[in-house]
Amino acid sequence: MLPARGNSPTVEGGCGSIGNPTASEGAGLMTNATKQKAHISFVLNGEPAEVAFAPHKTLLEVLREDLALTGTKHGCELGECGTCTVLVDGRSILSCLMLGVDAEGRDVETIEGMAEGAALHPLQETFADTGAAQCGYCSPGFMLAAKELIQKSPKPSREEIKEALSGNLCRCTGYIKIYEAVELAAAKMRGEPMELPRESVFGLE
Ligand code: FES
Ligand code: FES
Protein backbone atom coordinates (compact mmCIF):
# COMPACT_ATOMS: atom_id res chain seq x y z
CA MET A 1 0.00 0.00 0.00
CA LEU A 2 1.27 3.46 -0.83
CA PRO A 3 2.20 5.62 2.16
CA ALA A 4 0.04 8.70 2.74
CA ARG A 5 1.63 11.95 1.59
CA GLY A 6 0.81 15.62 1.95
CA ASN A 7 -1.83 16.84 4.35
CA SER A 8 -3.42 14.28 6.58
CA PRO A 9 -7.00 13.37 5.73
CA THR A 10 -9.58 14.55 8.24
CA VAL A 11 -12.27 12.49 9.89
CA GLU A 12 -15.50 14.32 10.54
CA GLY A 13 -18.22 13.42 13.01
CA GLY A 14 -17.37 11.33 16.10
CA CYS A 15 -18.66 9.48 19.08
CA GLY A 16 -18.71 12.24 21.67
CA SER A 17 -18.29 9.94 24.70
CA ILE A 18 -15.74 7.42 25.88
CA GLY A 19 -15.58 4.97 28.74
CA ASN A 20 -17.83 1.98 29.31
CA PRO A 21 -21.06 2.59 27.46
CA THR A 22 -24.31 0.94 28.37
CA ALA A 23 -25.90 -1.27 25.74
CA SER A 24 -28.03 1.58 24.45
CA GLU A 25 -25.08 3.97 24.54
CA GLY A 26 -23.01 1.37 22.70
CA ALA A 27 -25.62 1.13 19.99
CA GLY A 28 -25.53 4.92 19.74
CA LEU A 29 -21.75 4.87 19.44
CA MET A 30 -21.95 2.35 16.64
CA THR A 31 -24.53 4.47 14.85
CA ASN A 32 -22.36 7.55 15.23
CA ALA A 33 -19.27 5.63 14.15
CA THR A 34 -20.96 4.64 10.91
CA LYS A 35 -21.68 8.32 10.30
CA GLN A 36 -18.00 9.32 10.53
CA LYS A 37 -16.65 10.61 7.26
CA ALA A 38 -13.10 10.94 6.05
CA HIS A 39 -12.43 13.96 3.88
CA ILE A 40 -9.60 14.18 1.36
CA SER A 41 -8.34 16.71 -1.16
CA PHE A 42 -6.44 15.41 -4.16
CA VAL A 43 -6.02 15.78 -7.90
CA LEU A 44 -8.38 13.64 -9.94
CA ASN A 45 -7.89 13.41 -13.69
CA GLY A 46 -6.02 16.69 -13.69
CA GLU A 47 -8.56 18.66 -11.63
CA PRO A 48 -8.53 19.50 -7.91
CA ALA A 49 -11.09 17.32 -6.13
CA GLU A 50 -12.50 16.83 -2.65
CA VAL A 51 -14.60 13.98 -1.39
CA ALA A 52 -16.03 12.74 1.92
CA PHE A 53 -16.60 9.02 2.49
CA ALA A 54 -16.70 6.29 5.09
CA PRO A 55 -13.09 5.98 6.27
CA HIS A 56 -12.83 2.23 5.75
CA LYS A 57 -13.44 2.49 2.01
CA THR A 58 -10.86 1.54 -0.58
CA LEU A 59 -9.92 3.95 -3.33
CA LEU A 60 -11.87 1.69 -5.72
CA GLU A 61 -15.02 2.13 -3.63
CA VAL A 62 -14.53 5.88 -3.29
CA LEU A 63 -14.08 6.30 -7.04
CA ARG A 64 -17.10 4.21 -7.94
CA GLU A 65 -19.50 4.92 -5.08
CA ASP A 66 -18.67 8.44 -3.92
CA LEU A 67 -17.40 9.99 -7.15
CA ALA A 68 -19.54 8.00 -9.64
CA LEU A 69 -16.47 7.14 -11.74
CA THR A 70 -17.51 3.64 -12.67
CA GLY A 71 -14.92 3.21 -15.43
CA THR A 72 -12.62 1.68 -12.82
CA LYS A 73 -13.86 -1.86 -12.58
CA HIS A 74 -14.59 -3.95 -9.56
CA GLY A 75 -13.19 -7.47 -9.80
CA CYS A 76 -11.63 -9.80 -7.25
CA GLU A 77 -10.87 -7.20 -4.54
CA LEU A 78 -7.89 -9.41 -3.70
CA GLY A 79 -5.17 -7.84 -5.83
CA GLU A 80 -5.25 -10.65 -8.36
CA CYS A 81 -7.12 -9.48 -11.48
CA GLY A 82 -5.86 -5.94 -12.16
CA THR A 83 -9.24 -4.69 -13.34
CA CYS A 84 -9.24 -1.94 -10.69
CA THR A 85 -5.90 -0.46 -11.87
CA VAL A 86 -5.56 3.33 -11.73
CA LEU A 87 -2.53 5.62 -11.84
CA VAL A 88 -1.43 7.30 -8.61
CA ASP A 89 1.35 9.83 -9.12
CA GLY A 90 1.88 8.21 -12.50
CA ARG A 91 2.32 4.66 -11.17
CA SER A 92 -0.21 1.92 -11.74
CA ILE A 93 -1.72 0.66 -8.51
CA LEU A 94 -4.54 -1.67 -7.58
CA SER A 95 -7.24 0.59 -6.21
CA CYS A 96 -8.90 -2.31 -4.38
CA LEU A 97 -5.81 -2.55 -2.15
CA MET A 98 -5.38 1.17 -1.41
CA LEU A 99 -7.45 2.98 1.18
CA GLY A 100 -9.23 6.07 -0.06
CA VAL A 101 -7.68 8.13 2.76
CA ASP A 102 -4.24 7.35 1.32
CA ALA A 103 -5.15 9.31 -1.82
CA GLU A 104 -4.89 12.55 0.18
CA GLY A 105 -2.67 15.00 -1.72
CA ARG A 106 -2.00 12.57 -4.55
CA ASP A 107 -2.53 12.71 -8.28
CA VAL A 108 -5.03 10.04 -9.34
CA GLU A 109 -5.83 9.18 -12.94
CA THR A 110 -8.68 6.91 -13.99
CA ILE A 111 -9.88 5.82 -17.40
CA GLU A 112 -12.24 8.82 -17.42
CA GLY A 113 -9.15 11.06 -17.59
CA MET A 114 -7.42 9.39 -20.54
CA ALA A 115 -9.15 11.14 -23.42
CA GLU A 116 -8.35 14.78 -24.09
CA GLY A 117 -11.73 16.36 -24.70
CA ALA A 118 -13.23 14.59 -27.70
CA ALA A 119 -9.85 13.11 -28.71
CA LEU A 120 -9.32 9.56 -27.53
CA HIS A 121 -5.93 8.55 -26.15
CA PRO A 122 -3.98 6.45 -28.71
CA LEU A 123 -4.43 3.41 -26.45
CA GLN A 124 -8.19 3.87 -26.50
CA GLU A 125 -8.11 4.07 -30.30
CA THR A 126 -5.94 1.02 -30.79
CA PHE A 127 -7.82 -1.11 -28.26
CA ALA A 128 -10.98 -0.37 -30.25
CA ASP A 129 -9.32 -0.80 -33.67
CA THR A 130 -7.62 -4.12 -32.95
CA GLY A 131 -10.36 -5.86 -31.01
CA ALA A 132 -8.30 -5.72 -27.83
CA ALA A 133 -11.46 -4.63 -26.01
CA GLN A 134 -14.09 -7.34 -26.37
CA CYS A 135 -16.42 -7.38 -23.35
CA GLY A 136 -14.24 -4.44 -22.24
CA TYR A 137 -14.37 -5.18 -18.53
CA CYS A 138 -10.60 -5.51 -18.22
CA SER A 139 -9.77 -2.72 -20.69
CA PRO A 140 -9.53 0.31 -18.35
CA GLY A 141 -7.01 -1.51 -16.15
CA PHE A 142 -4.96 -2.69 -19.13
CA MET A 143 -4.92 0.75 -20.71
CA LEU A 144 -3.76 2.51 -17.57
CA ALA A 145 -1.03 -0.08 -16.94
CA ALA A 146 0.02 0.29 -20.59
CA LYS A 147 0.04 4.07 -20.31
CA GLU A 148 2.53 3.87 -17.45
CA LEU A 149 4.68 1.46 -19.48
CA ILE A 150 4.76 3.69 -22.59
CA GLN A 151 5.64 6.71 -20.47
CA LYS A 152 8.63 4.80 -19.07
CA SER A 153 9.53 2.93 -22.23
CA PRO A 154 8.28 4.62 -25.43
CA LYS A 155 9.28 1.64 -27.60
CA PRO A 156 8.47 -1.36 -25.43
CA SER A 157 9.39 -4.85 -26.60
CA ARG A 158 6.76 -7.58 -26.59
CA GLU A 159 8.45 -9.03 -23.50
CA GLU A 160 8.31 -5.68 -21.69
CA ILE A 161 4.63 -5.38 -22.53
CA LYS A 162 3.90 -8.89 -21.26
CA GLU A 163 5.78 -8.16 -18.05
CA ALA A 164 4.10 -4.78 -17.48
CA LEU A 165 0.64 -6.24 -18.06
CA SER A 166 1.21 -9.51 -16.24
CA GLY A 167 -0.91 -8.39 -13.29
CA ASN A 168 -3.99 -7.83 -15.48
CA LEU A 169 -6.28 -10.68 -16.45
CA CYS A 170 -8.51 -10.90 -19.53
CA ARG A 171 -10.88 -13.76 -20.14
CA CYS A 172 -11.89 -12.77 -23.68
CA THR A 173 -8.99 -11.87 -25.93
CA GLY A 174 -6.19 -14.36 -25.41
CA TYR A 175 -3.95 -11.30 -24.79
CA ILE A 176 -2.32 -11.15 -28.26
CA LYS A 177 -4.63 -8.37 -29.45
CA ILE A 178 -3.92 -6.43 -26.27
CA TYR A 179 -0.16 -6.67 -26.80
CA GLU A 180 -0.58 -5.58 -30.42
CA ALA A 181 -2.80 -2.66 -29.38
CA VAL A 182 -0.10 -1.46 -26.97
CA GLU A 183 2.61 -1.79 -29.66
CA LEU A 184 0.44 0.11 -32.12
CA ALA A 185 -0.37 2.88 -29.62
CA ALA A 186 3.30 3.26 -28.70
CA ALA A 187 4.18 3.56 -32.41
CA LYS A 188 1.46 6.18 -32.91
CA MET A 189 2.75 8.14 -29.94
CA ARG A 190 6.26 8.05 -31.42
CA GLY A 191 4.83 9.28 -34.71
CA GLU A 192 5.85 6.08 -36.51
CA PRO A 193 3.63 4.15 -38.91
CA MET A 194 2.88 0.56 -37.96
CA GLU A 195 0.69 -2.04 -39.60
CA LEU A 196 -0.89 -4.89 -37.75
CA PRO A 197 -0.49 -8.44 -39.05
CA ARG A 198 -3.34 -9.18 -41.46
CA GLU A 199 -4.67 -12.01 -39.28
CA SER A 200 -5.04 -9.60 -36.35
CA VAL A 201 -7.49 -7.51 -38.32
CA PHE A 202 -9.26 -10.13 -40.44
CA GLY A 203 -8.60 -13.37 -38.55
CA LEU A 204 -7.02 -16.52 -39.93
CA GLU A 205 -8.07 -17.31 -43.50
S1 FES B 1 -10.38 -5.89 -8.10
FE1 FES B 1 -8.41 -5.12 -7.61
S2 FES B 1 -7.03 -6.65 -8.33
FE2 FES B 1 -9.01 -7.49 -8.71
S1 FES C 1 -12.10 -8.02 -22.97
FE1 FES C 1 -13.40 -9.21 -21.69
S2 FES C 1 -12.19 -9.62 -19.91
FE2 FES C 1 -10.83 -8.66 -21.30
mmCIF file of C-alpha atoms and ligand atoms in Angstrom:
data_model
loop_
_atom_site.group_PDB
_atom_site.id
_atom_site.type_symbol
_atom_site.label_atom_id
_atom_site.label_comp_id
_atom_site.label_asym_id
_atom_site.label_seq_id
_atom_site.Cartn_x
_atom_site.Cartn_y
_atom_site.Cartn_z
ATOM 1 C CA MET A 1 0.000 0.000 0.000
ATOM 2 C CA LEU A 2 1.274 3.458 -0.828
ATOM 3 C CA PRO A 3 2.198 5.625 2.160
ATOM 4 C CA ALA A 4 0.040 8.702 2.738
ATOM 5 C CA ARG A 5 1.634 11.949 1.587
ATOM 6 C CA GLY A 6 0.811 15.622 1.953
ATOM 7 C CA ASN A 7 -1.829 16.841 4.347
ATOM 8 C CA SER A 8 -3.424 14.284 6.575
ATOM 9 C CA PRO A 9 -7.000 13.370 5.734
ATOM 10 C CA THR A 10 -9.580 14.547 8.236
ATOM 11 C CA VAL A 11 -12.274 12.491 9.885
ATOM 12 C CA GLU A 12 -15.505 14.319 10.536
ATOM 13 C CA GLY A 13 -18.225 13.416 13.006
ATOM 14 C CA GLY A 14 -17.373 11.333 16.097
ATOM 15 C CA CYS A 15 -18.660 9.476 19.078
ATOM 16 C CA GLY A 16 -18.707 12.240 21.669
ATOM 17 C CA SER A 17 -18.287 9.942 24.703
ATOM 18 C CA ILE A 18 -15.739 7.419 25.885
ATOM 19 C CA GLY A 19 -15.580 4.973 28.744
ATOM 20 C CA ASN A 20 -17.825 1.979 29.311
ATOM 21 C CA PRO A 21 -21.063 2.594 27.463
ATOM 22 C CA THR A 22 -24.306 0.937 28.371
ATOM 23 C CA ALA A 23 -25.898 -1.274 25.744
ATOM 24 C CA SER A 24 -28.033 1.576 24.447
ATOM 25 C CA GLU A 25 -25.082 3.974 24.536
ATOM 26 C CA GLY A 26 -23.013 1.366 22.698
ATOM 27 C CA ALA A 27 -25.620 1.132 19.988
ATOM 28 C CA GLY A 28 -25.526 4.922 19.740
ATOM 29 C CA LEU A 29 -21.747 4.866 19.444
ATOM 30 C CA MET A 30 -21.949 2.355 16.636
ATOM 31 C CA THR A 31 -24.528 4.466 14.850
ATOM 32 C CA ASN A 32 -22.363 7.550 15.235
ATOM 33 C CA ALA A 33 -19.269 5.628 14.149
ATOM 34 C CA THR A 34 -20.958 4.639 10.914
ATOM 35 C CA LYS A 35 -21.678 8.323 10.301
ATOM 36 C CA GLN A 36 -18.003 9.318 10.526
ATOM 37 C CA LYS A 37 -16.653 10.608 7.262
ATOM 38 C CA ALA A 38 -13.102 10.940 6.048
ATOM 39 C CA HIS A 39 -12.432 13.962 3.877
ATOM 40 C CA ILE A 40 -9.605 14.178 1.357
ATOM 41 C CA SER A 41 -8.340 16.715 -1.162
ATOM 42 C CA PHE A 42 -6.442 15.413 -4.165
ATOM 43 C CA VAL A 43 -6.017 15.782 -7.903
ATOM 44 C CA LEU A 44 -8.379 13.635 -9.937
ATOM 45 C CA ASN A 45 -7.892 13.409 -13.686
ATOM 46 C CA GLY A 46 -6.022 16.694 -13.688
ATOM 47 C CA GLU A 47 -8.558 18.662 -11.628
ATOM 48 C CA PRO A 48 -8.534 19.499 -7.910
ATOM 49 C CA ALA A 49 -11.090 17.325 -6.134
ATOM 50 C CA GLU A 50 -12.499 16.829 -2.654
ATOM 51 C CA VAL A 51 -14.604 13.979 -1.390
ATOM 52 C CA ALA A 52 -16.033 12.740 1.919
ATOM 53 C CA PHE A 53 -16.602 9.025 2.488
ATOM 54 C CA ALA A 54 -16.704 6.290 5.092
ATOM 55 C CA PRO A 55 -13.086 5.982 6.265
ATOM 56 C CA HIS A 56 -12.831 2.228 5.747
ATOM 57 C CA LYS A 57 -13.441 2.492 2.005
ATOM 58 C CA THR A 58 -10.863 1.535 -0.577
ATOM 59 C CA LEU A 59 -9.922 3.945 -3.328
ATOM 60 C CA LEU A 60 -11.867 1.692 -5.719
ATOM 61 C CA GLU A 61 -15.017 2.126 -3.632
ATOM 62 C CA VAL A 62 -14.525 5.879 -3.287
ATOM 63 C CA LEU A 63 -14.081 6.296 -7.037
ATOM 64 C CA ARG A 64 -17.101 4.206 -7.936
ATOM 65 C CA GLU A 65 -19.498 4.915 -5.084
ATOM 66 C CA ASP A 66 -18.671 8.440 -3.923
ATOM 67 C CA LEU A 67 -17.399 9.991 -7.153
ATOM 68 C CA ALA A 68 -19.538 8.000 -9.639
ATOM 69 C CA LEU A 69 -16.467 7.139 -11.736
ATOM 70 C CA THR A 70 -17.505 3.635 -12.672
ATOM 71 C CA GLY A 71 -14.915 3.210 -15.434
ATOM 72 C CA THR A 72 -12.616 1.685 -12.821
ATOM 73 C CA LYS A 73 -13.864 -1.864 -12.583
ATOM 74 C CA HIS A 74 -14.595 -3.945 -9.558
ATOM 75 C CA GLY A 75 -13.190 -7.466 -9.803
ATOM 76 C CA CYS A 76 -11.634 -9.801 -7.248
ATOM 77 C CA GLU A 77 -10.868 -7.199 -4.539
ATOM 78 C CA LEU A 78 -7.885 -9.413 -3.703
ATOM 79 C CA GLY A 79 -5.166 -7.837 -5.833
ATOM 80 C CA GLU A 80 -5.246 -10.649 -8.361
ATOM 81 C CA CYS A 81 -7.123 -9.485 -11.476
ATOM 82 C CA GLY A 82 -5.864 -5.943 -12.160
ATOM 83 C CA THR A 83 -9.242 -4.692 -13.342
ATOM 84 C CA CYS A 84 -9.236 -1.941 -10.686
ATOM 85 C CA THR A 85 -5.905 -0.458 -11.873
ATOM 86 C CA VAL A 86 -5.559 3.331 -11.725
ATOM 87 C CA LEU A 87 -2.528 5.622 -11.840
ATOM 88 C CA VAL A 88 -1.434 7.296 -8.607
ATOM 89 C CA ASP A 89 1.349 9.828 -9.119
ATOM 90 C CA GLY A 90 1.884 8.209 -12.505
ATOM 91 C CA ARG A 91 2.316 4.663 -11.168
ATOM 92 C CA SER A 92 -0.209 1.921 -11.741
ATOM 93 C CA ILE A 93 -1.716 0.660 -8.506
ATOM 94 C CA LEU A 94 -4.538 -1.673 -7.579
ATOM 95 C CA SER A 95 -7.239 0.593 -6.206
ATOM 96 C CA CYS A 96 -8.904 -2.313 -4.377
ATOM 97 C CA LEU A 97 -5.812 -2.553 -2.150
ATOM 98 C CA MET A 98 -5.380 1.167 -1.411
ATOM 99 C CA LEU A 99 -7.451 2.985 1.179
ATOM 100 C CA GLY A 100 -9.234 6.073 -0.056
ATOM 101 C CA VAL A 101 -7.681 8.128 2.760
ATOM 102 C CA ASP A 102 -4.238 7.348 1.321
ATOM 103 C CA ALA A 103 -5.146 9.306 -1.819
ATOM 104 C CA GLU A 104 -4.894 12.547 0.183
ATOM 105 C CA GLY A 105 -2.671 15.004 -1.717
ATOM 106 C CA ARG A 106 -1.995 12.569 -4.555
ATOM 107 C CA ASP A 107 -2.532 12.714 -8.282
ATOM 108 C CA VAL A 108 -5.028 10.042 -9.340
ATOM 109 C CA GLU A 109 -5.835 9.180 -12.941
ATOM 110 C CA THR A 110 -8.680 6.908 -13.987
ATOM 111 C CA ILE A 111 -9.881 5.816 -17.402
ATOM 112 C CA GLU A 112 -12.238 8.819 -17.424
ATOM 113 C CA GLY A 113 -9.151 11.064 -17.587
ATOM 114 C CA MET A 114 -7.422 9.387 -20.539
ATOM 115 C CA ALA A 115 -9.152 11.139 -23.420
ATOM 116 C CA GLU A 116 -8.353 14.784 -24.091
ATOM 117 C CA GLY A 117 -11.731 16.364 -24.696
ATOM 118 C CA ALA A 118 -13.228 14.594 -27.702
ATOM 119 C CA ALA A 119 -9.853 13.115 -28.709
ATOM 120 C CA LEU A 120 -9.318 9.557 -27.534
ATOM 121 C CA HIS A 121 -5.930 8.550 -26.151
ATOM 122 C CA PRO A 122 -3.981 6.452 -28.712
ATOM 123 C CA LEU A 123 -4.429 3.410 -26.451
ATOM 124 C CA GLN A 124 -8.194 3.874 -26.499
ATOM 125 C CA GLU A 125 -8.109 4.074 -30.300
ATOM 126 C CA THR A 126 -5.935 1.018 -30.787
ATOM 127 C CA PHE A 127 -7.823 -1.106 -28.259
ATOM 128 C CA ALA A 128 -10.978 -0.370 -30.254
ATOM 129 C CA ASP A 129 -9.323 -0.798 -33.671
ATOM 130 C CA THR A 130 -7.618 -4.123 -32.950
ATOM 131 C CA GLY A 131 -10.359 -5.864 -31.015
ATOM 132 C CA ALA A 132 -8.302 -5.725 -27.826
ATOM 133 C CA ALA A 133 -11.465 -4.626 -26.013
ATOM 134 C CA GLN A 134 -14.091 -7.340 -26.368
ATOM 135 C CA CYS A 135 -16.417 -7.380 -23.349
ATOM 136 C CA GLY A 136 -14.238 -4.445 -22.244
ATOM 137 C CA TYR A 137 -14.369 -5.181 -18.531
ATOM 138 C CA CYS A 138 -10.598 -5.510 -18.222
ATOM 139 C CA SER A 139 -9.775 -2.717 -20.692
ATOM 140 C CA PRO A 140 -9.525 0.308 -18.355
ATOM 141 C CA GLY A 141 -7.013 -1.511 -16.155
ATOM 142 C CA PHE A 142 -4.956 -2.694 -19.128
ATOM 143 C CA MET A 143 -4.922 0.754 -20.714
ATOM 144 C CA LEU A 144 -3.757 2.514 -17.566
ATOM 145 C CA ALA A 145 -1.029 -0.079 -16.936
ATOM 146 C CA ALA A 146 0.021 0.291 -20.588
ATOM 147 C CA LYS A 147 0.042 4.066 -20.306
ATOM 148 C CA GLU A 148 2.529 3.868 -17.450
ATOM 149 C CA LEU A 149 4.676 1.455 -19.480
ATOM 150 C CA ILE A 150 4.761 3.688 -22.592
ATOM 151 C CA GLN A 151 5.643 6.709 -20.465
ATOM 152 C CA LYS A 152 8.631 4.804 -19.074
ATOM 153 C CA SER A 153 9.530 2.934 -22.227
ATOM 154 C CA PRO A 154 8.285 4.622 -25.434
ATOM 155 C CA LYS A 155 9.282 1.638 -27.600
ATOM 156 C CA PRO A 156 8.472 -1.365 -25.431
ATOM 157 C CA SER A 157 9.390 -4.849 -26.600
ATOM 158 C CA ARG A 158 6.760 -7.582 -26.588
ATOM 159 C CA GLU A 159 8.451 -9.032 -23.496
ATOM 160 C CA GLU A 160 8.311 -5.677 -21.694
ATOM 161 C CA ILE A 161 4.627 -5.382 -22.534
ATOM 162 C CA LYS A 162 3.903 -8.886 -21.261
ATOM 163 C CA GLU A 163 5.784 -8.157 -18.052
ATOM 164 C CA ALA A 164 4.098 -4.777 -17.483
ATOM 165 C CA LEU A 165 0.636 -6.239 -18.063
ATOM 166 C CA SER A 166 1.214 -9.514 -16.239
ATOM 167 C CA GLY A 167 -0.915 -8.385 -13.294
ATOM 168 C CA ASN A 168 -3.985 -7.829 -15.477
ATOM 169 C CA LEU A 169 -6.283 -10.682 -16.446
ATOM 170 C CA CYS A 170 -8.509 -10.904 -19.526
ATOM 171 C CA ARG A 171 -10.881 -13.764 -20.141
ATOM 172 C CA CYS A 172 -11.895 -12.767 -23.681
ATOM 173 C CA THR A 173 -8.994 -11.872 -25.930
ATOM 174 C CA GLY A 174 -6.191 -14.361 -25.410
ATOM 175 C CA TYR A 175 -3.948 -11.305 -24.785
ATOM 176 C CA ILE A 176 -2.320 -11.145 -28.259
ATOM 177 C CA LYS A 177 -4.629 -8.365 -29.455
ATOM 178 C CA ILE A 178 -3.924 -6.428 -26.274
ATOM 179 C CA TYR A 179 -0.159 -6.673 -26.796
ATOM 180 C CA GLU A 180 -0.585 -5.582 -30.417
ATOM 181 C CA ALA A 181 -2.801 -2.657 -29.376
ATOM 182 C CA VAL A 182 -0.101 -1.464 -26.972
ATOM 183 C CA GLU A 183 2.609 -1.786 -29.656
ATOM 184 C CA LEU A 184 0.441 0.111 -32.119
ATOM 185 C CA ALA A 185 -0.375 2.882 -29.622
ATOM 186 C CA ALA A 186 3.297 3.260 -28.704
ATOM 187 C CA ALA A 187 4.175 3.558 -32.408
ATOM 188 C CA LYS A 188 1.456 6.176 -32.906
ATOM 189 C CA MET A 189 2.752 8.142 -29.943
ATOM 190 C CA ARG A 190 6.259 8.047 -31.424
ATOM 191 C CA GLY A 191 4.834 9.282 -34.713
ATOM 192 C CA GLU A 192 5.848 6.083 -36.510
ATOM 193 C CA PRO A 193 3.634 4.147 -38.911
ATOM 194 C CA MET A 194 2.879 0.564 -37.959
ATOM 195 C CA GLU A 195 0.690 -2.035 -39.596
ATOM 196 C CA LEU A 196 -0.886 -4.893 -37.750
ATOM 197 C CA PRO A 197 -0.495 -8.441 -39.049
ATOM 198 C CA ARG A 198 -3.342 -9.185 -41.459
ATOM 199 C CA GLU A 199 -4.674 -12.008 -39.276
ATOM 200 C CA SER A 200 -5.042 -9.599 -36.350
ATOM 201 C CA VAL A 201 -7.489 -7.511 -38.322
ATOM 202 C CA PHE A 202 -9.265 -10.131 -40.436
ATOM 203 C CA GLY A 203 -8.605 -13.368 -38.546
ATOM 204 C CA LEU A 204 -7.022 -16.524 -39.927
ATOM 205 C CA GLU A 205 -8.068 -17.312 -43.502
HETATM 206 S S1 FES B 1 -10.380 -5.885 -8.096
HETATM 207 FE FE1 FES B 1 -8.410 -5.121 -7.614
HETATM 208 S S2 FES B 1 -7.029 -6.645 -8.331
HETATM 209 FE FE2 FES B 1 -9.011 -7.490 -8.707
HETATM 210 S S1 FES B 2 -12.096 -8.024 -22.972
HETATM 211 FE FE1 FES B 2 -13.400 -9.212 -21.690
HETATM 212 S S2 FES B 2 -12.191 -9.621 -19.906
HETATM 213 FE FE2 FES B 2 -10.830 -8.660 -21.300
#
